Amino acid sequence: KWNFLNSIPRQTYAIKNGLWSDSATWSVSAEPSPWNFPSSADNAYTNTFTVTADSSTKVDTIRNSTLAPNILSGGSFVLANGVSLSANVAGGVAPYTLTLAPAANSTLVGNISGGTVAASHGLGFLANSTISVLGNVIGGTTTSVFGVNLSSTNTVTVNLIGDSRGSTGTSSHGINALSGTLNVNLTGNVLAGTGTTAYGINNASTGTININGINSSIVSNTSNPSINNASTGTINLTAASIIANNLQHVYIAPNTSGVNTIVGSVINAPN
């Protein structure tokens, strides 16, 4: 009689700090197995707590936002080393919805999006780590909210199969590196957002940004370049179409010590 729960989304939430694999962590702990854990159709909320995803699992979304009447904002999910999490990551409140355990090398299958309030980044980093993402990364809808953000001194690698997109908020970059060393290997498209100075990728770190793919496009729009390299880092672009719209370049590189390599067809497409 519980089979209907496989297709009806529930709003599940943490009731203490703990491991994802411990049913006592969850509001649904009193349900019969396997519904005493968040299931593939469910939304999972932190509810102020820290939940470590210690085994591979699938839900619809993970969130650290509020939901009346029972769910409070705050807390975060932590990906343990070797774990594959299938979920869309929704930025809710500062500083981020998802992070990685120190030295973790983990996988996320799903989209990552910044939120609607200050500093509500989707994915952030506290330590040296590596993540492989199969999905799109999208900036937030308010000022300086990013899908993926590195603001520490750590060394981080993001392997992304999907798009990185700026959004509608001012400086709402898809991927943002303010410091440290962020290395990005992206197979997909990099698209500028419509918000003021909203880049698909903003690199102010010393890392290397590799953008690859025969069918990829690097596209600016009438408001913004798609990539900003404001550092001594390296950007390597290999794409089928590198398109500059109107007066906007594909990328800008205000730091003359940065290294930029382009392979592909560069097209000026004024609107």
PDB file of N, CA and C in Angstrom, residues 53-121:
ATOM      1  N   ALA A  53      26.040  13.033   2.901  1.00  0.00           N
ATOM      2  CA  ALA A  53      25.644  11.974   1.970  1.00  0.00           C
ATOM      3  C   ALA A  53      26.780  10.971   1.886  1.00  0.00           C
ATOM      4  N   ASP A  54      26.651   9.883   2.619  1.00  0.00           N
ATOM      5  CA  ASP A  54      27.724   8.897   2.767  1.00  0.00           C
ATOM      6  C   ASP A  54      27.524   7.666   1.902  1.00  0.00           C
ATOM      7  N   SER A  55      26.450   7.625   1.150  1.00  0.00           N
ATOM      8  CA  SER A  55      26.221   6.526   0.211  1.00  0.00           C
ATOM      9  C   SER A  55      25.452   7.088  -0.983  1.00  0.00           C
ATOM     10  N   SER A  56      25.642   6.471  -2.131  1.00  0.00           N
ATOM     11  CA  SER A  56      25.023   6.980  -3.348  1.00  0.00           C
ATOM     12  C   SER A  56      23.509   6.857  -3.261  1.00  0.00           C
ATOM     13  N   THR A  57      22.830   7.922  -3.674  1.00  0.00           N
ATOM     14  CA  THR A  57      21.378   7.953  -3.547  1.00  0.00           C
ATOM     15  C   THR A  57      20.790   8.904  -4.565  1.00  0.00           C
ATOM     16  N   LYS A  58      19.460   8.933  -4.660  1.00  0.00           N
ATOM     17  CA  LYS A  58      18.775   9.780  -5.626  1.00  0.00           C
ATOM     18  C   LYS A  58      17.545  10.408  -4.997  1.00  0.00           C
ATOM     19  N   VAL A  59      17.416  11.743  -5.173  1.00  0.00           N
ATOM     20  CA  VAL A  59      16.203  12.470  -4.821  1.00  0.00           C
ATOM     21  C   VAL A  59      15.945  13.494  -5.933  1.00  0.00           C
ATOM     22  N   ASP A  60      14.819  14.163  -5.862  1.00  0.00           N
ATOM     23  CA  ASP A  60      14.526  15.167  -6.888  1.00  0.00           C
ATOM     24  C   ASP A  60      15.363  16.421  -6.671  1.00  0.00           C
ATOM     25  N   THR A  61      15.308  16.996  -5.460  1.00  0.00           N
ATOM     26  CA  THR A  61      16.110  18.183  -5.146  1.00  0.00           C
ATOM     27  C   THR A  61      16.664  18.086  -3.736  1.00  0.00           C
ATOM     28  N   ILE A  62      17.783  18.803  -3.511  1.00  0.00           N
ATOM     29  CA  ILE A  62      18.243  19.073  -2.152  1.00  0.00           C
ATOM     30  C   ILE A  62      18.200  20.573  -1.947  1.00  0.00           C
ATOM     31  N   ARG A  63      17.785  20.989  -0.733  1.00  0.00           N
ATOM     32  CA  ARG A  63      17.535  22.400  -0.461  1.00  0.00           C
ATOM     33  C   ARG A  63      17.924  22.738   0.978  1.00  0.00           C
ATOM     34  N   ASN A  64      18.307  24.003   1.202  1.00  0.00           N
ATOM     35  CA  ASN A  64      18.496  24.475   2.575  1.00  0.00           C
ATOM     36  C   ASN A  64      17.640  25.697   2.861  1.00  0.00           C
ATOM     37  N   SER A  65      16.547  25.817   2.135  1.00  0.00           N
ATOM     38  CA  SER A  65      15.606  26.914   2.300  1.00  0.00           C
ATOM     39  C   SER A  65      14.500  26.530   3.275  1.00  0.00           C
ATOM     40  N   THR A  66      13.651  27.496   3.574  1.00  0.00           N
ATOM     41  CA  THR A  66      12.546  27.266   4.494  1.00  0.00           C
ATOM     42  C   THR A  66      11.309  26.787   3.748  1.00  0.00           C
ATOM     43  N   LEU A  67      10.470  26.047   4.435  1.00  0.00           N
ATOM     44  CA  LEU A  67       9.184  25.640   3.884  1.00  0.00           C
ATOM     45  C   LEU A  67       8.217  25.495   5.051  1.00  0.00           C
ATOM     46  N   ALA A  68       7.214  26.354   5.071  1.00  0.00           N
ATOM     47  CA  ALA A  68       6.235  26.331   6.161  1.00  0.00           C
ATOM     48  C   ALA A  68       5.419  25.043   6.107  1.00  0.00           C
ATOM     49  N   PRO A  69       4.997  24.513   7.266  1.00  0.00           N
ATOM     50  CA  PRO A  69       5.166  25.104   8.603  1.00  0.00           C
ATOM     51  C   PRO A  69       6.338  24.535   9.405  1.00  0.00           C
ATOM     52  N   ASN A  70       6.985  23.466   8.910  1.00  0.00           N
ATOM     53  CA  ASN A  70       7.906  22.726   9.772  1.00  0.00           C
ATOM     54  C   ASN A  70       9.388  22.916   9.450  1.00  0.00           C
ATOM     55  N   ILE A  71       9.710  23.378   8.246  1.00  0.00           N
ATOM     56  CA  ILE A  71      11.088  23.338   7.781  1.00  0.00           C
ATOM     57  C   ILE A  71      11.724  24.718   7.872  1.00  0.00           C
ATOM     58  N   LEU A  72      12.873  24.798   8.555  1.00  0.00           N
ATOM     59  CA  LEU A  72      13.597  26.048   8.721  1.00  0.00           C
ATOM     60  C   LEU A  72      14.785  26.100   7.761  1.00  0.00           C
ATOM     61  N   SER A  73      15.216  27.314   7.430  1.00  0.00           N
ATOM     62  CA  SER A  73      16.349  27.481   6.529  1.00  0.00           C
ATOM     63  C   SER A  73      17.663  27.329   7.281  1.00  0.00           C
ATOM     64  N   GLY A  74      18.723  27.030   6.512  1.00  0.00           N
ATOM     65  CA  GLY A  74      20.052  26.874   7.084  1.00  0.00           C
ATOM     66  C   GLY A  74      20.522  25.440   7.039  1.00  0.00           C
ATOM     67  N   GLY A  75      21.814  25.275   7.278  1.00  0.00           N
ATOM     68  CA  GLY A  75      22.419  23.959   7.192  1.00  0.00           C
ATOM     69  C   GLY A  75      22.926  23.665   5.797  1.00  0.00           C
ATOM     70  N   SER A  76      23.500  22.498   5.604  1.00  0.00           N
ATOM     71  CA  SER A  76      24.027  22.133   4.291  1.00  0.00           C
ATOM     72  C   SER A  76      24.141  20.618   4.170  1.00  0.00           C
ATOM     73  N   PHE A  77      24.226  20.179   2.932  1.00  0.00           N
ATOM     74  CA  PHE A  77      24.546  18.798   2.617  1.00  0.00           C
ATOM     75  C   PHE A  77      26.031  18.706   2.295  1.00  0.00           C
ATOM     76  N   VAL A  78      26.649  17.588   2.686  1.00  0.00           N
ATOM     77  CA  VAL A  78      28.072  17.352   2.455  1.00  0.00           C
ATOM     78  C   VAL A  78      28.221  16.041   1.691  1.00  0.00           C
ATOM     79  N   LEU A  79      28.914  16.101   0.563  1.00  0.00           N
ATOM     80  CA  LEU A  79      29.184  14.886  -0.199  1.00  0.00           C
ATOM     81  C   LEU A  79      30.452  14.223   0.316  1.00  0.00           C
ATOM     82  N   ALA A  80      30.343  12.984   0.713  1.00  0.00           N
ATOM     83  CA  ALA A  80      31.506  12.231   1.166  1.00  0.00           C
ATOM     84  C   ALA A  80      32.295  11.716  -0.033  1.00  0.00           C
ATOM     85  N   ASN A  81      33.510  11.290   0.213  1.00  0.00           N
ATOM     86  CA  ASN A  81      34.373  10.797  -0.852  1.00  0.00           C
ATOM     87  C   ASN A  81      33.773   9.571  -1.517  1.00  0.00           C
ATOM     88  N   GLY A  82      33.787   9.568  -2.861  1.00  0.00           N
ATOM     89  CA  GLY A  82      33.329   8.413  -3.621  1.00  0.00           C
ATOM     90  C   GLY A  82      31.836   8.299  -3.807  1.00  0.00           C
ATOM     91  N   VAL A  83      31.074   9.239  -3.256  1.00  0.00           N
ATOM     92  CA  VAL A  83      29.611   9.161  -3.325  1.00  0.00           C
ATOM     93  C   VAL A  83      29.115   9.785  -4.626  1.00  0.00           C
ATOM     94  N   SER A  84      28.089   9.183  -5.209  1.00  0.00           N
ATOM     95  CA  SER A  84      27.381   9.754  -6.346  1.00  0.00           C
ATOM     96  C   SER A  84      25.968  10.122  -5.901  1.00  0.00           C
ATOM     97  N   LEU A  85      25.661  11.399  -5.955  1.00  0.00           N
ATOM     98  CA  LEU A  85      24.341  11.892  -5.563  1.00  0.00           C
ATOM     99  C   LEU A  85      23.608  12.357  -6.806  1.00  0.00           C
ATOM    100  N   SER A  86      22.406  11.832  -7.021  1.00  0.00           N
ATOM    101  CA  SER A  86      21.549  12.280  -8.114  1.00  0.00           C
ATOM    102  C   SER A  86      20.493  13.213  -7.533  1.00  0.00           C
ATOM    103  N   ALA A  87      20.631  14.494  -7.820  1.00  0.00           N
ATOM    104  CA  ALA A  87      19.710  15.493  -7.264  1.00  0.00           C
ATOM    105  C   ALA A  87      19.969  16.827  -7.936  1.00  0.00           C
ATOM    106  N   ASN A  88      18.937  17.619  -8.074  1.00  0.00           N
ATOM    107  CA  ASN A  88      19.108  19.020  -8.442  1.00  0.00           C
ATOM    108  C   ASN A  88      19.385  19.819  -7.176  1.00  0.00           C
ATOM    109  N   VAL A  89      20.408  20.674  -7.236  1.00  0.00           N
ATOM    110  CA  VAL A  89      20.831  21.450  -6.070  1.00  0.00           C
ATOM    111  C   VAL A  89      20.249  22.852  -6.192  1.00  0.00           C
ATOM    112  N   ALA A  90      19.414  23.229  -5.240  1.00  0.00           N
ATOM    113  CA  ALA A  90      18.764  24.543  -5.255  1.00  0.00           C
ATOM    114  C   ALA A  90      19.343  25.418  -4.157  1.00  0.00           C
ATOM    115  N   GLY A  91      20.003  26.509  -4.536  1.00  0.00           N
ATOM    116  CA  GLY A  91      20.489  27.456  -3.542  1.00  0.00           C
ATOM    117  C   GLY A  91      19.341  28.052  -2.755  1.00  0.00           C
ATOM    118  N   GLY A  92      19.492  28.098  -1.437  1.00  0.00           N
ATOM    119  CA  GLY A  92      18.405  28.604  -0.588  1.00  0.00           C
ATOM    120  C   GLY A  92      18.828  29.779   0.248  1.00  0.00           C
ATOM    121  N   VAL A  93      19.797  29.543   1.169  1.00  0.00           N
ATOM    122  CA  VAL A  93      20.337  30.608   2.009  1.00  0.00           C
ATOM    123  C   VAL A  93      21.851  30.426   2.083  1.00  0.00           C
ATOM    124  N   ALA A  94      22.527  31.468   2.585  1.00  0.00           N
ATOM    125  CA  ALA A  94      23.983  31.446   2.689  1.00  0.00           C
ATOM    126  C   ALA A  94      24.439  30.330   3.623  1.00  0.00           C
ATOM    127  N   PRO A  95      25.634  29.775   3.420  1.00  0.00           N
ATOM    128  CA  PRO A  95      26.521  30.141   2.314  1.00  0.00           C
ATOM    129  C   PRO A  95      26.360  29.254   1.091  1.00  0.00           C
ATOM    130  N   TYR A  96      25.763  28.086   1.213  1.00  0.00           N
ATOM    131  CA  TYR A  96      25.583  27.171   0.092  1.00  0.00           C
ATOM    132  C   TYR A  96      24.705  26.012   0.544  1.00  0.00           C
ATOM    133  N   THR A  97      24.115  25.336  -0.426  1.00  0.00           N
ATOM    134  CA  THR A  97      23.307  24.154  -0.131  1.00  0.00           C
ATOM    135  C   THR A  97      24.162  22.900  -0.037  1.00  0.00           C
ATOM    136  N   LEU A  98      25.195  22.807  -0.880  1.00  0.00           N
ATOM    137  CA  LEU A  98      26.003  21.596  -0.974  1.00  0.00           C
ATOM    138  C   LEU A  98      27.477  21.932  -0.907  1.00  0.00           C
ATOM    139  N   THR A  99      28.253  21.102  -0.200  1.00  0.00           N
ATOM    140  CA  THR A  99      29.706  21.192  -0.212  1.00  0.00           C
ATOM    141  C   THR A  99      30.269  19.779  -0.213  1.00  0.00           C
ATOM    142  N   LEU A 100      31.609  19.680  -0.232  1.00  0.00           N
ATOM    143  CA  LEU A 100      32.266  18.377  -0.258  1.00  0.00           C
ATOM    144  C   LEU A 100      33.104  18.191   0.988  1.00  0.00           C
ATOM    145  N   ALA A 101      33.233  16.944   1.410  1.00  0.00           N
ATOM    146  CA  ALA A 101      34.131  16.627   2.511  1.00  0.00           C
ATOM    147  C   ALA A 101      35.577  16.878   2.076  1.00  0.00           C
ATOM    148  N   PRO A 102      36.478  17.154   3.019  1.00  0.00           N
ATOM    149  CA  PRO A 102      37.885  17.383   2.666  1.00  0.00           C
ATOM    150  C   PRO A 102      38.458  16.219   1.864  1.00  0.00           C
ATOM    151  N   ALA A 103      39.164  16.558   0.773  1.00  0.00           N
ATOM    152  CA  ALA A 103      39.840  15.602  -0.103  1.00  0.00           C
ATOM    153  C   ALA A 103      38.877  14.679  -0.834  1.00  0.00           C
ATOM    154  N   ALA A 104      37.598  14.995  -0.833  1.00  0.00           N
ATOM    155  CA  ALA A 104      36.619  14.141  -1.498  1.00  0.00           C
ATOM    156  C   ALA A 104      36.758  14.225  -3.018  1.00  0.00           C
ATOM    157  N   ASN A 105      36.444  13.125  -3.668  1.00  0.00           N
ATOM    158  CA  ASN A 105      36.297  13.061  -5.120  1.00  0.00           C
ATOM    159  C   ASN A 105      34.946  12.419  -5.363  1.00  0.00           C
ATOM    160  N   SER A 106      33.952  13.235  -5.691  1.00  0.00           N
ATOM    161  CA  SER A 106      32.562  12.785  -5.682  1.00  0.00           C
ATOM    162  C   SER A 106      31.865  13.183  -6.979  1.00  0.00           C
ATOM    163  N   THR A 107      30.628  12.699  -7.133  1.00  0.00           N
ATOM    164  CA  THR A 107      29.867  12.925  -8.365  1.00  0.00           C
ATOM    165  C   THR A 107      28.477  13.451  -8.035  1.00  0.00           C
ATOM    166  N   LEU A 108      28.032  14.412  -8.834  1.00  0.00           N
ATOM    167  CA  LEU A 108      26.662  14.910  -8.748  1.00  0.00           C
ATOM    168  C   LEU A 108      26.016  14.773 -10.111  1.00  0.00           C
ATOM    169  N   VAL A 109      24.843  14.151 -10.141  1.00  0.00           N
ATOM    170  CA  VAL A 109      24.056  14.056 -11.362  1.00  0.00           C
ATOM    171  C   VAL A 109      22.830  14.941 -11.168  1.00  0.00           C
ATOM    172  N   GLY A 110      22.844  16.108 -11.786  1.00  0.00           N
ATOM    173  CA  GLY A 110      21.754  17.053 -11.608  1.00  0.00           C
ATOM    174  C   GLY A 110      22.225  18.467 -11.852  1.00  0.00           C
ATOM    175  N   ASN A 111      21.289  19.395 -11.888  1.00  0.00           N
ATOM    176  CA  ASN A 111      21.607  20.797 -12.100  1.00  0.00           C
ATOM    177  C   ASN A 111      21.918  21.487 -10.777  1.00  0.00           C
ATOM    178  N   ILE A 112      22.727  22.545 -10.851  1.00  0.00           N
ATOM    179  CA  ILE A 112      23.058  23.359  -9.681  1.00  0.00           C
ATOM    180  C   ILE A 112      22.644  24.789  -9.974  1.00  0.00           C
ATOM    181  N   SER A 113      21.848  25.371  -9.108  1.00  0.00           N
ATOM    182  CA  SER A 113      21.404  26.742  -9.332  1.00  0.00           C
ATOM    183  C   SER A 113      21.570  27.582  -8.079  1.00  0.00           C
ATOM    184  N   GLY A 114      22.009  28.839  -8.291  1.00  0.00           N
ATOM    185  CA  GLY A 114      22.033  29.791  -7.200  1.00  0.00           C
ATOM    186  C   GLY A 114      20.627  30.197  -6.816  1.00  0.00           C
ATOM    187  N   GLY A 115      20.494  30.804  -5.638  1.00  0.00           N
ATOM    188  CA  GLY A 115      19.170  31.122  -5.108  1.00  0.00           C
ATOM    189  C   GLY A 115      18.724  32.543  -5.358  1.00  0.00           C
ATOM    190  N   THR A 116      17.800  32.996  -4.520  1.00  0.00           N
ATOM    191  CA  THR A 116      17.149  34.297  -4.712  1.00  0.00           C
ATOM    192  C   THR A 116      17.496  35.306  -3.632  1.00  0.00           C
ATOM    193  N   VAL A 117      18.272  34.898  -2.616  1.00  0.00           N
ATOM    194  CA  VAL A 117      18.665  35.816  -1.548  1.00  0.00           C
ATOM    195  C   VAL A 117      20.185  35.868  -1.483  1.00  0.00           C
ATOM    196  N   ALA A 118      20.724  36.834  -0.763  1.00  0.00           N
ATOM    197  CA  ALA A 118      22.163  37.082  -0.745  1.00  0.00           C
ATOM    198  C   ALA A 118      22.958  35.835  -0.380  1.00  0.00           C
ATOM    199  N   ALA A 119      24.013  35.584  -1.155  1.00  0.00           N
ATOM    200  CA  ALA A 119      24.991  34.520  -0.887  1.00  0.00           C
ATOM    201  C   ALA A 119      24.391  33.122  -0.867  1.00  0.00           C
ATOM    202  N   SER A 120      23.276  32.929  -1.527  1.00  0.00           N
ATOM    203  CA  SER A 120      22.625  31.602  -1.534  1.00  0.00           C
ATOM    204  C   SER A 120      23.159  30.772  -2.700  1.00  0.00           C
ATOM    205  N   HIS A 121      24.454  30.461  -2.632  1.00  0.00           N
ATOM    206  CA  HIS A 121      25.099  29.700  -3.693  1.00  0.00           C
ATOM    207  C   HIS A 121      24.647  28.238  -3.658  1.00  0.00           C
TER     208      HIS A 121
END
